[in-house]
Short mmCIF file of N, CA, C and O in Angstrom, two decimals:
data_model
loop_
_atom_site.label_atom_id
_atom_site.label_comp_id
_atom_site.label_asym_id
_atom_site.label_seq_id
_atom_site.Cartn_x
_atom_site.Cartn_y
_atom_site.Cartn_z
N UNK A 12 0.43 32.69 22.72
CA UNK A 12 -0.08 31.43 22.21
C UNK A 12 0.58 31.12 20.86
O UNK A 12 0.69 31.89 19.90
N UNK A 13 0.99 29.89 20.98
CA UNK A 13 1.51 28.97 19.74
C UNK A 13 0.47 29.38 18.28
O UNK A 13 -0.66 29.15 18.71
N UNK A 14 0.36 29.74 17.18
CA UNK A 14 -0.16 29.50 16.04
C UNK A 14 0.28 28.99 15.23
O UNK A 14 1.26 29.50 14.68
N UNK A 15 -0.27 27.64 14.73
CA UNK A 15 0.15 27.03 14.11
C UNK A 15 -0.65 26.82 12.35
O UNK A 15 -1.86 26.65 12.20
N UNK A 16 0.28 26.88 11.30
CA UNK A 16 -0.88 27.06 10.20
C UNK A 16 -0.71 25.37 8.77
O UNK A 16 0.05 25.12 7.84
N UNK A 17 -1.77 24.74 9.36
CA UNK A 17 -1.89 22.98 9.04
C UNK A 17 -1.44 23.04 7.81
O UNK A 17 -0.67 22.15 7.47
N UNK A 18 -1.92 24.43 6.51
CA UNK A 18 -1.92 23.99 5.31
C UNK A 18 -0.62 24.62 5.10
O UNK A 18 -0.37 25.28 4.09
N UNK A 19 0.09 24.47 5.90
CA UNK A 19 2.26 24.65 5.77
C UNK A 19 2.60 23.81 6.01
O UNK A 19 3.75 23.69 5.59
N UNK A 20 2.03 22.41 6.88
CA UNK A 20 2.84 21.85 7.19
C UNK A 20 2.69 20.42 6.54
O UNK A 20 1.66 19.75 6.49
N UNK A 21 3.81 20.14 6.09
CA UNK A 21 4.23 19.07 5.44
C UNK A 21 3.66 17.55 5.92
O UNK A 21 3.20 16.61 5.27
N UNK A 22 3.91 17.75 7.37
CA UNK A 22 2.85 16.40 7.99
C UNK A 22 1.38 16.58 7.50
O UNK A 22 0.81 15.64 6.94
N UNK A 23 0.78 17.76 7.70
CA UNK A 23 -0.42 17.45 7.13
C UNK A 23 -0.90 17.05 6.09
O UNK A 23 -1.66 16.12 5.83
N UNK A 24 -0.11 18.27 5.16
CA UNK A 24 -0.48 17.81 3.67
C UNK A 24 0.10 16.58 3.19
O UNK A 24 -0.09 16.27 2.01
N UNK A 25 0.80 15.85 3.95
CA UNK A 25 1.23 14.50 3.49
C UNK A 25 0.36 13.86 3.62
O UNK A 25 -0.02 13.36 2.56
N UNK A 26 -0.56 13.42 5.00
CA UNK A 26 -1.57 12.81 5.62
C UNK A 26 -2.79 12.65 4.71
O UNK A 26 -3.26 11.63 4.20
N UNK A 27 -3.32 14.38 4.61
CA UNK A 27 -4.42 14.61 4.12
C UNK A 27 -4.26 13.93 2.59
O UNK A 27 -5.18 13.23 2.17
N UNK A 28 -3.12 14.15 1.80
CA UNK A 28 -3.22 13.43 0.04
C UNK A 28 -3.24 11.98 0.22
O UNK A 28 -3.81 11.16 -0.50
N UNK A 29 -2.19 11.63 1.78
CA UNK A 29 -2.50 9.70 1.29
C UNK A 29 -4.04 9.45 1.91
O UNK A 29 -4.75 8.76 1.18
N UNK A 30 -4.51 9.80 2.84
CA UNK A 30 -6.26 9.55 2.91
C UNK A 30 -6.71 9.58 1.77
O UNK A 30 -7.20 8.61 1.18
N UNK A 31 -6.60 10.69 1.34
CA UNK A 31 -7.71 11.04 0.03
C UNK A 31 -7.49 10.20 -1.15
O UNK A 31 -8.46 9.95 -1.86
N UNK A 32 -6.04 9.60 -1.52
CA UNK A 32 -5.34 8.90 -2.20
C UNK A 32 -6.32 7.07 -2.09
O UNK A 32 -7.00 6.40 -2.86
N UNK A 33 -5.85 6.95 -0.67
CA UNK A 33 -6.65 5.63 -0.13
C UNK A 33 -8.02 5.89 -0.14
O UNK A 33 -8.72 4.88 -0.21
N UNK A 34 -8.74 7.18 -0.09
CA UNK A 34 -10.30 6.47 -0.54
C UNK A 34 -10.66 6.84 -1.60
O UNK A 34 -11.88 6.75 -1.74
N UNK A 35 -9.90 7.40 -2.82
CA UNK A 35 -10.39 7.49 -4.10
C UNK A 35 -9.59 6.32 -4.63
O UNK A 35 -9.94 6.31 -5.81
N UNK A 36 -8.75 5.36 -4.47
CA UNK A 36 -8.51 4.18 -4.54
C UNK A 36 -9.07 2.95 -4.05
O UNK A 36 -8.89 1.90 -4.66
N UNK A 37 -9.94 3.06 -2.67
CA UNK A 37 -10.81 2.18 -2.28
C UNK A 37 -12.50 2.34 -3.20
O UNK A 37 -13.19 1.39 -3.60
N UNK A 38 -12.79 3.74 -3.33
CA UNK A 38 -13.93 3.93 -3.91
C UNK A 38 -13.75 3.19 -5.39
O UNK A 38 -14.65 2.42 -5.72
N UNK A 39 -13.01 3.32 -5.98
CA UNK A 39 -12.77 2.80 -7.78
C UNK A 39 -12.79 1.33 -7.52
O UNK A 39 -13.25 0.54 -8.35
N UNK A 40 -12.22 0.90 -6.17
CA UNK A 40 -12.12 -0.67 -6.54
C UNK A 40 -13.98 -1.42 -6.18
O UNK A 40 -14.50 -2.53 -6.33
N UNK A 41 -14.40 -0.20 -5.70
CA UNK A 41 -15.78 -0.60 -5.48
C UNK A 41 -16.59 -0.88 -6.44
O UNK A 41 -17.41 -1.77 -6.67
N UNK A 42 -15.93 0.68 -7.31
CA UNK A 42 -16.96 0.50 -8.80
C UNK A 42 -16.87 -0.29 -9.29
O UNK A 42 -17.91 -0.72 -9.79
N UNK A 43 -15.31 -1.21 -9.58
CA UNK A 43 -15.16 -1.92 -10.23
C UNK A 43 -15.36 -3.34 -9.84
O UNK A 43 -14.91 -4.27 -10.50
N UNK A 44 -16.05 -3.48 -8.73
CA UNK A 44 -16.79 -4.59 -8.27
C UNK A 44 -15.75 -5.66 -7.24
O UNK A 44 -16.06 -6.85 -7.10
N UNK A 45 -14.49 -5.05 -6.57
CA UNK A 45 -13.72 -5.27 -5.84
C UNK A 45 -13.81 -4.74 -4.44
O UNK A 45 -13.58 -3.55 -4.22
N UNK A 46 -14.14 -5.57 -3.52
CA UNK A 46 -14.01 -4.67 -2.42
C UNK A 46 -12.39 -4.80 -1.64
O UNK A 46 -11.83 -5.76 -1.11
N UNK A 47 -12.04 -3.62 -1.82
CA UNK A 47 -10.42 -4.11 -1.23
C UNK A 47 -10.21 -2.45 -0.65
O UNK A 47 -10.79 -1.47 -1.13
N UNK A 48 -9.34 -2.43 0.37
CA UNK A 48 -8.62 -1.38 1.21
C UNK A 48 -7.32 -0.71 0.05
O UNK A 48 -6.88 -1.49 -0.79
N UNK A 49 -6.98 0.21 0.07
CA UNK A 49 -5.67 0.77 -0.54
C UNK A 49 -4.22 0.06 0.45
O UNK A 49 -3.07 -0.11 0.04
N UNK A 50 -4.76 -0.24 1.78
CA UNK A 50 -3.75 -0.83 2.29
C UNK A 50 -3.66 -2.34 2.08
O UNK A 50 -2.65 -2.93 2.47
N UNK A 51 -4.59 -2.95 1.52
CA UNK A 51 -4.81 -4.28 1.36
C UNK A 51 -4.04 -4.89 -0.24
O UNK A 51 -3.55 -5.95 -0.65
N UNK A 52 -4.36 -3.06 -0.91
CA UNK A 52 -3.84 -3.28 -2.23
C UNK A 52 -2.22 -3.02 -2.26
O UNK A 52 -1.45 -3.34 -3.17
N UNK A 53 -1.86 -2.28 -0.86
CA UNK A 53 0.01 -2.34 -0.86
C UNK A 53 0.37 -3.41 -0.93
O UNK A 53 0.94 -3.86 -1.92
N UNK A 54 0.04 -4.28 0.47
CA UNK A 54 0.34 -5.49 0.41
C UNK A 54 0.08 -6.40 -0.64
O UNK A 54 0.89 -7.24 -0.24
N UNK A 55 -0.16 -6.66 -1.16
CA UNK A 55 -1.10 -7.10 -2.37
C UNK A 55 0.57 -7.05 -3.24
O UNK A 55 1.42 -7.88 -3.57
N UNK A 56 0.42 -6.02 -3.31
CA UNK A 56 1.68 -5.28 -4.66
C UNK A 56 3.01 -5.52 -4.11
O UNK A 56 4.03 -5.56 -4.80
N UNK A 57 2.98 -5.72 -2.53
CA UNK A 57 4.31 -6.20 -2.08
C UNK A 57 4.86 -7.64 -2.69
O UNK A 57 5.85 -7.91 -3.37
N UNK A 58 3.74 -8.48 -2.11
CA UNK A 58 3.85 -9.64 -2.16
C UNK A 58 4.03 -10.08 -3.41
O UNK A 58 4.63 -11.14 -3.62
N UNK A 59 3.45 -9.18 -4.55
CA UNK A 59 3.89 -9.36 -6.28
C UNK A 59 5.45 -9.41 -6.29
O UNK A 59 6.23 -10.34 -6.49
N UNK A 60 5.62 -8.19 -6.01
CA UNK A 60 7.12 -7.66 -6.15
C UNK A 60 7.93 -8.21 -5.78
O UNK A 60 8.96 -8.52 -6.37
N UNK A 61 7.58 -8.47 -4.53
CA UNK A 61 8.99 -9.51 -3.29
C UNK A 61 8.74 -10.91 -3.16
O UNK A 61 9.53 -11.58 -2.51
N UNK A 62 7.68 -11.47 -3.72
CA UNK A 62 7.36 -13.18 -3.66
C UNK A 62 6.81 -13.47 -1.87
O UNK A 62 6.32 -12.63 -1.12
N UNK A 63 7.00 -14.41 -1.68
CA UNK A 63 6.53 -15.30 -0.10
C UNK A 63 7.66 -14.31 0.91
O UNK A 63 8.86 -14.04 0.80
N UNK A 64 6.81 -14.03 1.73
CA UNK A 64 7.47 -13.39 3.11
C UNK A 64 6.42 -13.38 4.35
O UNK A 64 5.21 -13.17 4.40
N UNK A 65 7.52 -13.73 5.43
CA UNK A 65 6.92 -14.08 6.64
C UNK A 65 5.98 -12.67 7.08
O UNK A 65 6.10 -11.53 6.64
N UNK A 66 5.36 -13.02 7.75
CA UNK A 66 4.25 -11.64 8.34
C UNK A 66 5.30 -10.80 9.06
O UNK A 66 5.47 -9.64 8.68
N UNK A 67 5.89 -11.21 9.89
CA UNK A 67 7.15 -9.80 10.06
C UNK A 67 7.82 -9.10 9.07
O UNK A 67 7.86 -7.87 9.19
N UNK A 68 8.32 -9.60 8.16
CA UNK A 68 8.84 -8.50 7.16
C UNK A 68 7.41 -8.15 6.44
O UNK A 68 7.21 -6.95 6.27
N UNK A 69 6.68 -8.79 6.13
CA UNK A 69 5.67 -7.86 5.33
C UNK A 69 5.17 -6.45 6.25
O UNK A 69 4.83 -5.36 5.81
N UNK A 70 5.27 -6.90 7.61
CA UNK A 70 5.10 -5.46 8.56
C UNK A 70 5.91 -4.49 8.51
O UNK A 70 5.55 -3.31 8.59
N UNK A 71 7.48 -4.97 8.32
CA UNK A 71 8.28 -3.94 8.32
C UNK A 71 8.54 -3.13 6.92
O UNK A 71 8.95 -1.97 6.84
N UNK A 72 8.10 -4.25 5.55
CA UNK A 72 7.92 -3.09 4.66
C UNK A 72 6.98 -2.08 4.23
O UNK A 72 7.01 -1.18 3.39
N UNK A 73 5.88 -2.65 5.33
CA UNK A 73 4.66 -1.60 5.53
C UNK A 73 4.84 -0.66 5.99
O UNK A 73 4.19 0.32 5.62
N UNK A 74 5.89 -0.55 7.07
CA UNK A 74 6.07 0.06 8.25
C UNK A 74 4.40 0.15 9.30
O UNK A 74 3.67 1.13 9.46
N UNK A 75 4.21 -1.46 9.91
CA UNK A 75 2.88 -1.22 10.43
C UNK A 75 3.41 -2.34 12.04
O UNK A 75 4.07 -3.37 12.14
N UNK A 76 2.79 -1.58 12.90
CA UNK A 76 2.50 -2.39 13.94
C UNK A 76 1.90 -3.88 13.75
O UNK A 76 1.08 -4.29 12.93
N UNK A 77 2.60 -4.57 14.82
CA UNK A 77 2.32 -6.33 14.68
C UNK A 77 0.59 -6.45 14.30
O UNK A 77 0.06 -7.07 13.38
N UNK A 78 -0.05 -5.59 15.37
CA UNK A 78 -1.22 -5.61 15.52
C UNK A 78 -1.94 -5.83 14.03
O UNK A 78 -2.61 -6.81 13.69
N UNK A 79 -1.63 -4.71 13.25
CA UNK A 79 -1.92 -4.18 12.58
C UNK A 79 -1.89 -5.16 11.09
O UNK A 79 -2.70 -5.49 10.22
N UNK A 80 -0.35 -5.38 11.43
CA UNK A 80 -0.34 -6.65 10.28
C UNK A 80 -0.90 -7.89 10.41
O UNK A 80 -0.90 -8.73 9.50
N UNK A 81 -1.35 -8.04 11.43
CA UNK A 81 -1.97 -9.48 12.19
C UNK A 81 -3.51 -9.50 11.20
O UNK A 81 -4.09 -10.45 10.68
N UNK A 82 -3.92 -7.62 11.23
CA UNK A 82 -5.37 -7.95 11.30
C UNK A 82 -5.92 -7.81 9.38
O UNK A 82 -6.93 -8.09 8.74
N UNK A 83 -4.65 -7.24 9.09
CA UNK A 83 -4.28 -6.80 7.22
C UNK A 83 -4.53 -8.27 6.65
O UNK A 83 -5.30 -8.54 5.72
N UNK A 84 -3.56 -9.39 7.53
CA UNK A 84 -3.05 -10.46 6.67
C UNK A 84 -4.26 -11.32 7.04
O UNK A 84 -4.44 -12.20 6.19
N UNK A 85 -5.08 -11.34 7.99
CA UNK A 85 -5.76 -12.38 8.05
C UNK A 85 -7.21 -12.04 7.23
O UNK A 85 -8.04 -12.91 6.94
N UNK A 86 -7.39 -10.29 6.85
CA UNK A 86 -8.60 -10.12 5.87
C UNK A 86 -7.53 -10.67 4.44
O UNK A 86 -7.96 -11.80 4.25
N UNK A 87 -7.14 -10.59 4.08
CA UNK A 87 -6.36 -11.19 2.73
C UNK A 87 -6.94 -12.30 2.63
O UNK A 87 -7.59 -12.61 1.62
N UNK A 88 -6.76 -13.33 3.98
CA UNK A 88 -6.72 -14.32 3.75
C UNK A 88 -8.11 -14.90 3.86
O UNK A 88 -8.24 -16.10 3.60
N UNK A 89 -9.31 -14.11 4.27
CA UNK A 89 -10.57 -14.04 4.27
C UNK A 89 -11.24 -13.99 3.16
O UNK A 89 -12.26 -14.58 2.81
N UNK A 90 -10.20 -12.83 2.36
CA UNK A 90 -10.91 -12.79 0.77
C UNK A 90 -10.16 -13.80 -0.45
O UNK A 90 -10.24 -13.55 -1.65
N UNK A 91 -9.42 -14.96 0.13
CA UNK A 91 -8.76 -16.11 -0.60
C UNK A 91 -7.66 -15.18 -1.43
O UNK A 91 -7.22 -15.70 -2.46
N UNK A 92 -7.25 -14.06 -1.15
CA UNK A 92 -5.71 -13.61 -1.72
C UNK A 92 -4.37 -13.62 -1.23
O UNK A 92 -3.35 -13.10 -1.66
N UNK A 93 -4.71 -14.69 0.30
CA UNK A 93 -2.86 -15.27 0.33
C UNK A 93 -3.16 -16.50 1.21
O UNK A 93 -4.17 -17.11 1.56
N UNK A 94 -2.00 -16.58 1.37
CA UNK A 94 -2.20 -18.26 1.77
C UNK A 94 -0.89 -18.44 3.00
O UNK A 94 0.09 -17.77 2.66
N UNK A 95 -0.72 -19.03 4.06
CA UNK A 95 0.21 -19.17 4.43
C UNK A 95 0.96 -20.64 5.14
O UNK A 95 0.57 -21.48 5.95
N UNK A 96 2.19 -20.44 4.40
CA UNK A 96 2.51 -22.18 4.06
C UNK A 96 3.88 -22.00 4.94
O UNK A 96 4.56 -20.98 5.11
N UNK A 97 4.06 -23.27 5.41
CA UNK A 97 5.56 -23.26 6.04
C UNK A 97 6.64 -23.35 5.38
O UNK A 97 6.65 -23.90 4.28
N UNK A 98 8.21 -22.61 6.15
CA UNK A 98 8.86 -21.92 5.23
C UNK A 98 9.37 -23.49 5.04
O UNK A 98 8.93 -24.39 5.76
N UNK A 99 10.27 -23.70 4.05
CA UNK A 99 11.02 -25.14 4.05
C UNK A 99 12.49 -24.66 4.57
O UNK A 99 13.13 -25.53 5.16
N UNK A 100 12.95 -23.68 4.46
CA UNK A 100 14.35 -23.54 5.57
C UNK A 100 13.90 -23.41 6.71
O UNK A 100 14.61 -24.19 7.35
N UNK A 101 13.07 -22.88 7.56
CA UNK A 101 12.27 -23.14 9.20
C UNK A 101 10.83 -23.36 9.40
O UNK A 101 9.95 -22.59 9.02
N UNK A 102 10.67 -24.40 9.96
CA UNK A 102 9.27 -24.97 10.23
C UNK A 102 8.60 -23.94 11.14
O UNK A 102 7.40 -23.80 11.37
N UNK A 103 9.70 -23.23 11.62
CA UNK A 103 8.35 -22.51 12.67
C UNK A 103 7.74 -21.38 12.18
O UNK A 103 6.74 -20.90 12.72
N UNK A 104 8.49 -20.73 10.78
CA UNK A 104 7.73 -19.51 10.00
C UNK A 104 6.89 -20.01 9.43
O UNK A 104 6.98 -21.22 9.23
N UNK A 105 5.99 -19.46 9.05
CA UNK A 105 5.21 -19.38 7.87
C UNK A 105 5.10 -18.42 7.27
O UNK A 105 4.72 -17.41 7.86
N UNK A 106 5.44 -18.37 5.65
CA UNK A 106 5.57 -17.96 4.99
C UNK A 106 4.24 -17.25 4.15
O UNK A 106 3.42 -18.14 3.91
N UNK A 107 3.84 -16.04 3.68
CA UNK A 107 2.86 -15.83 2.96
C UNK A 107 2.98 -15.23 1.58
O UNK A 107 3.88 -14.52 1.15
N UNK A 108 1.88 -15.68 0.96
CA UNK A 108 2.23 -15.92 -0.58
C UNK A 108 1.08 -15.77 -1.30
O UNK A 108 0.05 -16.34 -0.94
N UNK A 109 1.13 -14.96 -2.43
CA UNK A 109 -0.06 -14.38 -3.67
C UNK A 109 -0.95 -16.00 -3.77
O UNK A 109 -0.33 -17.05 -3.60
N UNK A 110 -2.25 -15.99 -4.03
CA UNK A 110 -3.10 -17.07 -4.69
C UNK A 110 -3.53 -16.44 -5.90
O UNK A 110 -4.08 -15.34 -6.00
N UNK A 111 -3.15 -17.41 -6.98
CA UNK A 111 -3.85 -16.85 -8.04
C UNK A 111 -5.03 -15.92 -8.14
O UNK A 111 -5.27 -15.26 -9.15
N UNK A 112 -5.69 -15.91 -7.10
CA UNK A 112 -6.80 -15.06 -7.58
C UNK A 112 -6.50 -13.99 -6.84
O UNK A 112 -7.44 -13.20 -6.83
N UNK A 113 -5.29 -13.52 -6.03
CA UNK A 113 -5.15 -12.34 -5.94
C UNK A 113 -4.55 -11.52 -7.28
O UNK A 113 -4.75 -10.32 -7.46
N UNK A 114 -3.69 -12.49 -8.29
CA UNK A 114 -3.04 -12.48 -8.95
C UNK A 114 -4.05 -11.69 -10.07
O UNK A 114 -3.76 -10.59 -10.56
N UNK A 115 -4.95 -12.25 -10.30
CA UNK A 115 -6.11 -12.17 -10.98
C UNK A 115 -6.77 -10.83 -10.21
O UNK A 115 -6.94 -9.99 -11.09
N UNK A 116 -7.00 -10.55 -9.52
CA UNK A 116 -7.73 -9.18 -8.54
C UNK A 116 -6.76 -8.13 -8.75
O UNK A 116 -7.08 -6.98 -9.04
N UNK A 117 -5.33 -8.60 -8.59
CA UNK A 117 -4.37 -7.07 -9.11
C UNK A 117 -4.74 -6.90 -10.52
O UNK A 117 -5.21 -5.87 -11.01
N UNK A 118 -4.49 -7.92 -11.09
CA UNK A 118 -4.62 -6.94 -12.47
C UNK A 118 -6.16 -6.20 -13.01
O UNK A 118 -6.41 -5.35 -13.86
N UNK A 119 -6.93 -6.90 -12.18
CA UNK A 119 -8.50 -6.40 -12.55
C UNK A 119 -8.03 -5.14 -11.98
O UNK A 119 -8.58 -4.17 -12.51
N UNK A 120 -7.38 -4.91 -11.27
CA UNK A 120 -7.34 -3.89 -10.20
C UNK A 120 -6.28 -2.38 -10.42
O UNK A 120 -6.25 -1.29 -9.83
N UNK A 121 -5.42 -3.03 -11.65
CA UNK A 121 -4.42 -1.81 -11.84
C UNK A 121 -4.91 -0.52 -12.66
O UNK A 121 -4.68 0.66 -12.41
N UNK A 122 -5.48 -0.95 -13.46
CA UNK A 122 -6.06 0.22 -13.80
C UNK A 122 -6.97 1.32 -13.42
O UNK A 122 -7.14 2.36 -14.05
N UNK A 123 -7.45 0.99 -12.47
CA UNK A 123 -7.81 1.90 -11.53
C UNK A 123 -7.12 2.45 -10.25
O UNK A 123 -7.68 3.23 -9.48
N UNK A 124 -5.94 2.02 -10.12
CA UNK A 124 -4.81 2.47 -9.75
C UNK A 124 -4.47 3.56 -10.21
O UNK A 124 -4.45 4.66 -9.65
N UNK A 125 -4.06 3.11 -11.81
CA UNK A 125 -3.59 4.02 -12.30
C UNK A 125 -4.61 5.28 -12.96
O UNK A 125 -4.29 6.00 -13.90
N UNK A 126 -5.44 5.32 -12.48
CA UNK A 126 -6.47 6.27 -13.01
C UNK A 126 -6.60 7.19 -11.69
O UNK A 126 -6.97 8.35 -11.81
N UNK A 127 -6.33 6.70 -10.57
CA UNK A 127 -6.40 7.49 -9.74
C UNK A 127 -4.98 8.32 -9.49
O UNK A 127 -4.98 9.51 -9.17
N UNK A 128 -4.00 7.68 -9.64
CA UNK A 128 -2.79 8.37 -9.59
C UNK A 128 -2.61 9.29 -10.67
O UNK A 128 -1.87 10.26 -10.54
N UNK A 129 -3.27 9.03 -11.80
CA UNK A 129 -3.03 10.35 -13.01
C UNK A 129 -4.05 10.95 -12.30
O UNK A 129 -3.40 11.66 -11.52
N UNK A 130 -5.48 11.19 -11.99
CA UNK A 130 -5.98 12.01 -11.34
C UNK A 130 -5.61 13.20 -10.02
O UNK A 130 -5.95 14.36 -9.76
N UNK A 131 -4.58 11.99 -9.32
CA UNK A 131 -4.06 12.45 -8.63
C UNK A 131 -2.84 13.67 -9.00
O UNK A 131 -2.80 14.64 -8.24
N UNK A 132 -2.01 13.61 -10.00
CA UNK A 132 -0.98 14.04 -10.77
C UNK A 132 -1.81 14.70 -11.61
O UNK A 132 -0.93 14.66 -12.48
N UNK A 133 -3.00 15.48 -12.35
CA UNK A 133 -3.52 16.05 -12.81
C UNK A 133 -2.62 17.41 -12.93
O UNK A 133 -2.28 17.96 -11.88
N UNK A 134 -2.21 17.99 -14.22
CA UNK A 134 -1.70 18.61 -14.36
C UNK A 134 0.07 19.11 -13.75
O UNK A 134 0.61 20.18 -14.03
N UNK A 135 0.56 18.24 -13.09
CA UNK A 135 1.41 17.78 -13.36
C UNK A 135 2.68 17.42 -14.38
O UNK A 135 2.82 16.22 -14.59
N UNK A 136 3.58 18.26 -14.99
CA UNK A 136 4.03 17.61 -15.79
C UNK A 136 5.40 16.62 -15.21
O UNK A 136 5.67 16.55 -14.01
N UNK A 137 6.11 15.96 -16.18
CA UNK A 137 7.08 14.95 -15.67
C UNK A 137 8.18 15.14 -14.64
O UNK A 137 8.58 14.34 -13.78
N UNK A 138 8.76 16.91 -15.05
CA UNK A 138 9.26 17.01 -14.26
C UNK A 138 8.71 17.20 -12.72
O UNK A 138 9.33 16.74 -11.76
N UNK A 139 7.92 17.67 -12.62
CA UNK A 139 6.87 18.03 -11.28
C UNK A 139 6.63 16.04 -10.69
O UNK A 139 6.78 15.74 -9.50
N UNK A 140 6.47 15.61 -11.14
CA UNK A 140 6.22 14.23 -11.16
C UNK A 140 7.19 13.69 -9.94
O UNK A 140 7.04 13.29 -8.79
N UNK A 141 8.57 13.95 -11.08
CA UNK A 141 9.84 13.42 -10.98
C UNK A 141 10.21 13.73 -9.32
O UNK A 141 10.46 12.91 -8.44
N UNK A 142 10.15 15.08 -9.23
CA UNK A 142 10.75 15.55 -8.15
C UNK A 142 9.64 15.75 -6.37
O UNK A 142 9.96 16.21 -5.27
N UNK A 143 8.31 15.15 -6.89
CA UNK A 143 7.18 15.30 -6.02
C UNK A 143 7.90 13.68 -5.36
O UNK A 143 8.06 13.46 -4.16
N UNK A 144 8.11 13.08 -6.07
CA UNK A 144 8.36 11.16 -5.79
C UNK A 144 10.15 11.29 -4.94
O UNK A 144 10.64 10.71 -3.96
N UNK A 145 10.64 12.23 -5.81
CA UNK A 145 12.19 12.26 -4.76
C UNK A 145 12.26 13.23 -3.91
O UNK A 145 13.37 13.53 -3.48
N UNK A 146 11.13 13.92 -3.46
CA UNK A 146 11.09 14.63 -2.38
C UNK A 146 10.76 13.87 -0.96
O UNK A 146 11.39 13.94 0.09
N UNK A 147 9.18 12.89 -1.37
CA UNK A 147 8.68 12.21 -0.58
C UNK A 147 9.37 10.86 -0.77
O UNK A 147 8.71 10.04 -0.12
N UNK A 148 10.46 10.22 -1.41
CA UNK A 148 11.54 9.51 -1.09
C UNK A 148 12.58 9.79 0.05
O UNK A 148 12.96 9.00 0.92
N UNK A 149 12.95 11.11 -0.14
CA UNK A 149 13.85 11.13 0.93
C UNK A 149 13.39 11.54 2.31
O UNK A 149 14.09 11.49 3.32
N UNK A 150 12.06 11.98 2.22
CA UNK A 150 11.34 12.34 3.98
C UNK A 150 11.44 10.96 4.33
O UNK A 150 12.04 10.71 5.37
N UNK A 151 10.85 9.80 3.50
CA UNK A 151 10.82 8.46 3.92
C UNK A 151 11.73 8.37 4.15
O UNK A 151 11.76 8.54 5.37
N UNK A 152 13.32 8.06 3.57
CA UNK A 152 14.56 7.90 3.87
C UNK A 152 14.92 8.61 5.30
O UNK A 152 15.23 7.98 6.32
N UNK A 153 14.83 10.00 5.19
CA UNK A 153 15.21 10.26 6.90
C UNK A 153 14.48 9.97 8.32
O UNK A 153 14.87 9.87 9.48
N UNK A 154 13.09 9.89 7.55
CA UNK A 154 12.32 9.04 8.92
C UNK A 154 12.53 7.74 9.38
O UNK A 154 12.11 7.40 10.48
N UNK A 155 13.29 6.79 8.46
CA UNK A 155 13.31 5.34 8.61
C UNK A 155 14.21 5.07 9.91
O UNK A 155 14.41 3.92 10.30
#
């Protein structure tokens, strides 16, 4: 028989820190009187970063099934943090795009971001930092 041991393997312990990551990031946005997903807050931070993009690329920089982005973008748009307008180079996209008050919800919202990621990085120093982020850069890179 196969034995296999979970806390070696790299899939797990990847899994198990972004869960725990996403609900000590969903729990803080609670305290702080936000109800929002850690995946609600990627997108969120995409759409800062990269401006208006059609629901297909926002899926593919998620890396998430259509499904999936179908059901992300339309709670966004439930809680008035995007909006989706037609593109003016093709009428048949529509384009989606920050509303001020998501604008307003990230920043209520970063600092508890960042309180969870130094928590997360607890003891940690820079270099450990440095090389934890270009390790799990390049697994991303060869999985893509």
């Amino acid at each position: 028989m196969v034995t296999f041991d979970r806390n070696k393997s790299l899939g797990h312990l990847a899994g198990l820190a972004s869960r725990l990551l996403s609900n000590s990031l969903a729990k803080g946005f609670r305290k702080a009187g936000v109800v929002m997903t850690a995946e609600q807050w990627g997108a969120l931070i995409v759409l800062l970063n990269d401006d208006a993009m059609t629901q297909g690329h926002l899926g593919e920089k998620l890396y998430l099934e259509k499904s999936s982005v179908s059901r992300l973008v339309n709670g966004l748009e439930k809680h008035g943090w995007i909006v989706r307008k037609k593109s003016e180079n093709d009428s048949r996209q529509k384009l989606i795009s920050l509303t001020e008050e998501a604008v307003t919800t990230l920043e209520r919202c970063a600092s508890v971001a960042w309180d969870v990621l130094e928590e997360a990085q607890h003891g940690m120093s820079e270099d450990e930092r440095i090389v934890c982020r270009s390790f799990l850069s390049r697994i991303i890179s060869n999985l893509e």
